[in-house]
mmCIF file of C-alpha atoms in Angstrom:
data_model
loop_
_atom_site.group_PDB
_atom_site.id
_atom_site.type_symbol
_atom_site.label_atom_id
_atom_site.label_comp_id
_atom_site.label_asym_id
_atom_site.label_seq_id
_atom_site.Cartn_x
_atom_site.Cartn_y
_atom_site.Cartn_z
ATOM 1 C CA MET A 20 216.997 89.954 180.982
ATOM 2 C CA SER A 21 219.209 88.561 183.690
ATOM 3 C CA HIS A 22 221.321 85.546 182.792
ATOM 4 C CA SER A 23 220.860 82.411 184.644
ATOM 5 C CA ARG A 24 223.186 79.524 185.425
ATOM 6 C CA GLY A 25 220.535 77.193 186.898
ATOM 7 C CA ALA A 26 218.161 74.644 185.361
ATOM 8 C CA ASP A 27 216.324 77.525 183.508
ATOM 9 C CA ALA A 28 219.402 78.766 181.702
ATOM 10 C CA PRO A 29 218.324 77.105 178.415
ATOM 11 C CA VAL A 30 215.030 78.819 178.692
ATOM 12 C CA VAL A 31 216.563 82.279 179.385
ATOM 13 C CA ALA A 32 219.040 81.749 176.495
ATOM 14 C CA TYR A 33 216.332 80.868 174.163
ATOM 15 C CA LEU A 34 214.247 84.160 175.216
ATOM 16 C CA ASP A 35 217.525 86.228 174.811
ATOM 17 C CA ALA A 36 218.161 84.845 171.283
ATOM 18 C CA GLY A 37 214.781 86.112 170.206
ATOM 19 C CA THR A 38 214.347 89.147 167.906
ATOM 20 C CA GLU A 39 211.522 91.698 167.916
ATOM 21 C CA LEU A 40 209.749 89.754 165.280
ATOM 22 C CA ASP A 41 209.614 86.371 167.271
ATOM 23 C CA ARG A 42 209.698 87.636 170.984
ATOM 24 C CA THR A 43 205.999 86.999 171.518
ATOM 25 C CA SER A 44 206.007 83.647 169.905
ATOM 26 C CA ARG A 45 209.016 82.599 172.027
ATOM 27 C CA TRP A 46 207.220 83.603 175.135
ATOM 28 C CA GLU A 47 204.180 81.773 174.152
ATOM 29 C CA GLU A 48 206.229 78.640 173.462
ATOM 30 C CA VAL A 49 207.984 78.952 176.914
ATOM 31 C CA LEU A 50 204.457 79.506 178.690
ATOM 32 C CA THR A 51 202.956 76.502 176.846
ATOM 33 C CA GLY A 52 205.864 74.272 178.128
ATOM 34 C CA ILE A 53 205.484 75.612 181.532
ATOM 35 C CA PHE A 54 201.698 74.973 181.694
ATOM 36 C CA ALA A 55 202.103 71.447 180.263
ATOM 37 C CA ILE A 56 204.187 70.351 183.147
ATOM 38 C CA ARG A 57 202.597 67.957 185.490
ATOM 39 C CA PRO A 58 201.433 69.601 188.636
ATOM 40 C CA ASN A 59 202.835 69.151 192.083
ATOM 41 C CA ALA A 60 200.205 69.701 194.845
ATOM 42 C CA ARG A 61 202.925 70.388 197.395
ATOM 43 C CA ARG A 62 203.757 73.752 195.745
ATOM 44 C CA TRP A 63 200.471 75.177 197.102
ATOM 45 C CA ASP A 64 201.162 74.170 200.748
ATOM 46 C CA ARG A 65 202.355 77.669 201.794
ATOM 47 C CA PRO A 66 200.821 81.157 201.253
ATOM 48 C CA LEU A 67 201.702 82.878 198.086
ATOM 49 C CA GLY A 68 202.119 86.381 199.234
ATOM 50 C CA ALA A 69 204.112 88.893 197.117
ATOM 51 C CA THR A 70 207.618 88.115 195.933
ATOM 52 C CA ASP A 71 210.412 88.989 193.709
ATOM 53 C CA SER A 72 211.931 85.496 194.028
ATOM 54 C CA ALA A 73 212.364 83.716 190.672
ATOM 55 C CA ARG A 74 211.953 80.321 192.468
ATOM 56 C CA ALA A 75 208.434 81.414 193.978
ATOM 57 C CA VAL A 76 207.417 82.638 190.560
ATOM 58 C CA ARG A 77 208.425 79.345 188.893
ATOM 59 C CA SER A 78 206.551 77.439 191.629
ATOM 60 C CA VAL A 79 203.298 79.395 190.798
ATOM 61 C CA LEU A 80 203.772 78.849 187.000
ATOM 62 C CA PHE A 81 204.344 75.123 187.630
ATOM 63 C CA GLY A 82 201.134 74.957 189.601
ATOM 64 C CA ALA A 83 199.241 76.429 186.657
ATOM 65 C CA HIS A 84 199.393 73.147 184.730
ATOM 66 C CA GLN A 85 196.858 73.055 181.844
ATOM 67 C CA ALA A 86 195.346 76.591 182.772
ATOM 68 C CA ALA A 87 193.317 78.367 180.255
ATOM 69 C CA VAL A 88 195.333 81.224 178.788
ATOM 70 C CA LEU A 89 193.278 84.061 177.413
ATOM 71 C CA GLU A 90 194.402 87.128 175.799
ATOM 72 C CA LEU A 91 193.576 90.377 177.454
ATOM 73 C CA PRO A 92 192.217 93.175 175.311
ATOM 74 C CA THR A 93 195.010 95.779 174.578
ATOM 75 C CA ALA A 94 195.247 99.096 172.681
ATOM 76 C CA PRO A 95 198.331 100.816 171.159
ATOM 77 C CA ALA A 96 200.205 102.923 173.646
ATOM 78 C CA GLU A 97 201.871 106.300 172.948
ATOM 79 C CA GLY A 98 205.429 105.745 171.980
ATOM 80 C CA GLY A 99 204.739 102.158 170.880
ATOM 81 C CA GLY A 100 203.757 98.894 172.415
ATOM 82 C CA LEU A 101 200.434 97.785 173.956
ATOM 83 C CA LEU A 102 198.707 98.494 177.056
ATOM 84 C CA ALA A 103 195.573 96.956 178.622
ATOM 85 C CA ASP A 104 192.543 98.746 177.437
ATOM 86 C CA HIS A 105 190.713 99.351 180.656
ATOM 87 C CA ASP A 106 187.002 99.241 179.591
ATOM 88 C CA ASP A 107 187.455 96.310 177.309
ATOM 89 C CA ALA A 108 189.489 94.419 180.016
ATOM 90 C CA VAL A 109 186.765 95.012 182.646
ATOM 91 C CA ASP A 110 184.204 93.706 180.021
ATOM 92 C CA PHE A 111 186.514 90.775 179.302
ATOM 93 C CA ALA A 112 186.954 89.768 182.901
ATOM 94 C CA ASN A 113 183.199 90.029 183.391
ATOM 95 C CA SER A 114 182.306 87.881 180.529
ATOM 96 C CA HIS A 115 184.941 85.351 181.225
ATOM 97 C CA LEU A 116 184.946 85.180 185.009
ATOM 98 C CA GLY A 117 181.582 86.840 186.019
ATOM 99 C CA PRO A 118 181.201 90.063 187.833
ATOM 100 C CA ALA A 119 183.394 90.818 190.927
ATOM 101 C CA GLY A 120 182.246 89.162 193.955
ATOM 102 C CA THR A 121 180.380 86.390 192.093
ATOM 103 C CA PRO A 122 181.383 82.976 193.576
ATOM 104 C CA LEU A 123 183.183 80.892 190.832
ATOM 105 C CA VAL A 124 181.639 77.589 189.970
ATOM 106 C CA ARG A 125 184.017 75.185 188.324
ATOM 107 C CA VAL A 126 182.626 73.292 185.313
ATOM 108 C CA VAL A 127 183.869 70.304 183.313
ATOM 109 C CA VAL A 128 182.324 69.921 179.989
ATOM 110 C CA LEU A 129 182.199 66.388 178.261
ATOM 111 C CA SER A 130 181.153 66.403 174.532
ATOM 112 C CA ALA A 131 179.166 63.210 174.041
ATOM 113 C CA ASN A 132 177.619 64.329 170.756
ATOM 114 C CA GLY A 133 180.596 64.581 168.662
ATOM 115 C CA ARG A 134 180.557 68.419 168.222
ATOM 116 C CA LYS A 135 183.643 70.060 169.624
ATOM 117 C CA GLY A 136 182.439 73.559 169.046
ATOM 118 C CA ASP A 137 179.548 73.192 171.661
ATOM 119 C CA VAL A 138 182.230 73.710 174.372
ATOM 120 C CA ILE A 139 182.847 77.344 173.491
ATOM 121 C CA VAL A 140 179.127 77.965 173.126
ATOM 122 C CA ILE A 141 178.427 76.615 176.579
ATOM 123 C CA ALA A 142 181.439 78.341 178.104
ATOM 124 C CA THR A 143 180.274 81.665 176.665
ATOM 125 C CA ARG A 144 176.678 81.277 177.845
ATOM 126 C CA LEU A 145 177.724 80.350 181.455
ATOM 127 C CA ALA A 146 180.817 82.800 181.919
ATOM 128 C CA GLY A 147 178.770 86.023 182.775
ATOM 129 C CA LEU A 148 176.825 84.196 185.570
ATOM 130 C CA GLY A 149 180.104 82.988 187.449
ATOM 131 C CA TYR A 150 180.718 79.707 185.790
ATOM 132 C CA ARG A 151 184.248 78.815 184.691
ATOM 133 C CA VAL A 152 184.782 75.875 182.255
ATOM 134 C CA VAL A 153 187.947 74.374 183.843
ATOM 135 C CA ALA A 154 188.362 71.384 181.433
ATOM 136 C CA ALA A 155 186.728 70.026 178.324
ATOM 137 C CA GLN A 156 187.180 66.788 176.540
ATOM 138 C CA GLN A 157 185.263 64.195 174.445
ATOM 139 C CA ALA A 158 183.168 61.633 176.269
ATOM 140 C CA ARG A 159 183.880 58.041 175.730
ATOM 141 C CA VAL A 160 180.402 57.148 174.925
ATOM 142 C CA PRO A 161 177.907 59.000 172.805
ATOM 143 C CA LEU A 162 174.851 60.322 174.583
ATOM 144 C CA ALA A 163 171.376 61.254 173.381
ATOM 145 C CA LEU A 164 170.413 63.424 176.301
ATOM 146 C CA THR A 165 172.598 66.005 178.072
ATOM 147 C CA GLN A 166 173.318 65.357 181.667
ATOM 148 C CA ILE A 167 174.146 68.114 184.381
ATOM 149 C CA VAL A 168 175.790 66.322 187.274
ATOM 150 C CA ALA A 169 176.337 68.344 190.635
ATOM 151 C CA SER A 170 179.401 67.176 192.654
ATOM 152 C CA ASP A 171 177.161 67.299 195.834
ATOM 153 C CA GLU A 172 173.755 68.599 196.978
ATOM 154 C CA SER A 173 174.967 72.155 197.528
ATOM 155 C CA PHE A 174 175.443 72.557 193.787
ATOM 156 C CA LEU A 175 171.961 71.239 192.709
ATOM 157 C CA GLY A 176 170.694 74.867 192.384
ATOM 158 C CA LYS A 177 173.520 75.784 190.188
ATOM 159 C CA ALA A 178 172.981 72.726 188.119
ATOM 160 C CA ALA A 179 169.209 73.691 187.617
ATOM 161 C CA GLN A 180 170.286 77.098 186.589
ATOM 162 C CA VAL A 181 172.675 75.584 183.912
ATOM 163 C CA GLN A 182 169.786 73.487 182.841
ATOM 164 C CA ALA A 183 167.619 76.546 182.278
ATOM 165 C CA ILE A 184 170.414 78.280 180.565
ATOM 166 C CA LEU A 185 171.095 75.514 178.058
ATOM 167 C CA GLY A 186 167.556 74.558 177.722
ATOM 168 C CA VAL A 187 168.220 70.855 178.040
ATOM 169 C CA GLY A 188 169.590 68.297 180.492
ATOM 170 C CA SER A 189 168.797 66.055 183.461
ATOM 171 C CA VAL A 190 170.053 67.195 186.729
ATOM 172 C CA TYR A 191 171.343 65.090 189.487
ATOM 173 C CA VAL A 192 173.999 64.567 192.188
ATOM 174 C CA GLY A 193 177.025 62.479 191.004
ATOM 175 C CA PRO A 194 177.861 59.379 192.970
ATOM 176 C CA GLU A 195 181.329 60.627 193.727
ATOM 177 C CA SER A 196 182.881 64.059 193.527
ATOM 178 C CA SER A 197 186.012 64.231 191.426
ATOM 179 C CA GLY A 198 187.237 67.391 193.225
ATOM 180 C CA VAL A 199 188.140 68.946 189.930
ATOM 181 C CA ALA A 200 184.812 70.542 189.236
ATOM 182 C CA ASP A 201 181.564 71.562 190.978
ATOM 183 C CA LEU A 202 179.496 70.691 187.938
ATOM 184 C CA THR A 203 180.003 68.210 185.088
ATOM 185 C CA ILE A 204 177.931 68.777 181.841
ATOM 186 C CA VAL A 205 177.921 65.727 179.705
ATOM 187 C CA VAL A 206 176.542 67.334 176.344
ATOM 188 C CA GLY A 207 174.066 65.014 174.496
ATOM 189 C CA ARG A 208 172.910 65.335 170.999
ATOM 190 C CA ASP A 209 169.731 67.114 172.294
ATOM 191 C CA PHE A 210 171.958 70.312 172.940
ATOM 192 C CA LYS A 211 171.450 72.954 170.261
ATOM 193 C CA ALA A 212 174.122 75.446 169.819
ATOM 194 C CA ALA A 213 172.056 78.007 167.922
#
């Protein structure tokens, strides 16, 4: 690893001090810290392109604030280490991101029934059809009936599809788009995970 004298020197020193036993956990801690930084929209004002620039890479990582990080399926490699398992990686990508060419629909899930585990069930049911849960949190107010809110009229068809997949919910267009998601699912007590 190259040594740095800039603001990232403490991070490089922390990673360099790692051993074979804790190298992965140190990287996970560093990435968690990077993704927790408050985003700066100006970082996305220019084309990304391809680069070896550490500054450009830091900029992209900085823009990934609160990104979901999933583990890619791997298999042991000859001579040690791990490599991505091609077939499992393709299945993984299809199940989490939808098939190639499927337009991605961003979804926010608000749990208004007190059951945190429902978010994972919903994300799993929707992933194969090109829906991506980009944020999830507890709703402020409990709700009996599930609501599926389209950000504008162009997403009403997708909201109706989600309603059919979940088997519950009222569909409508929200009064104001947050810009964060195309659909918001407010999960009520009527939703059954099983």
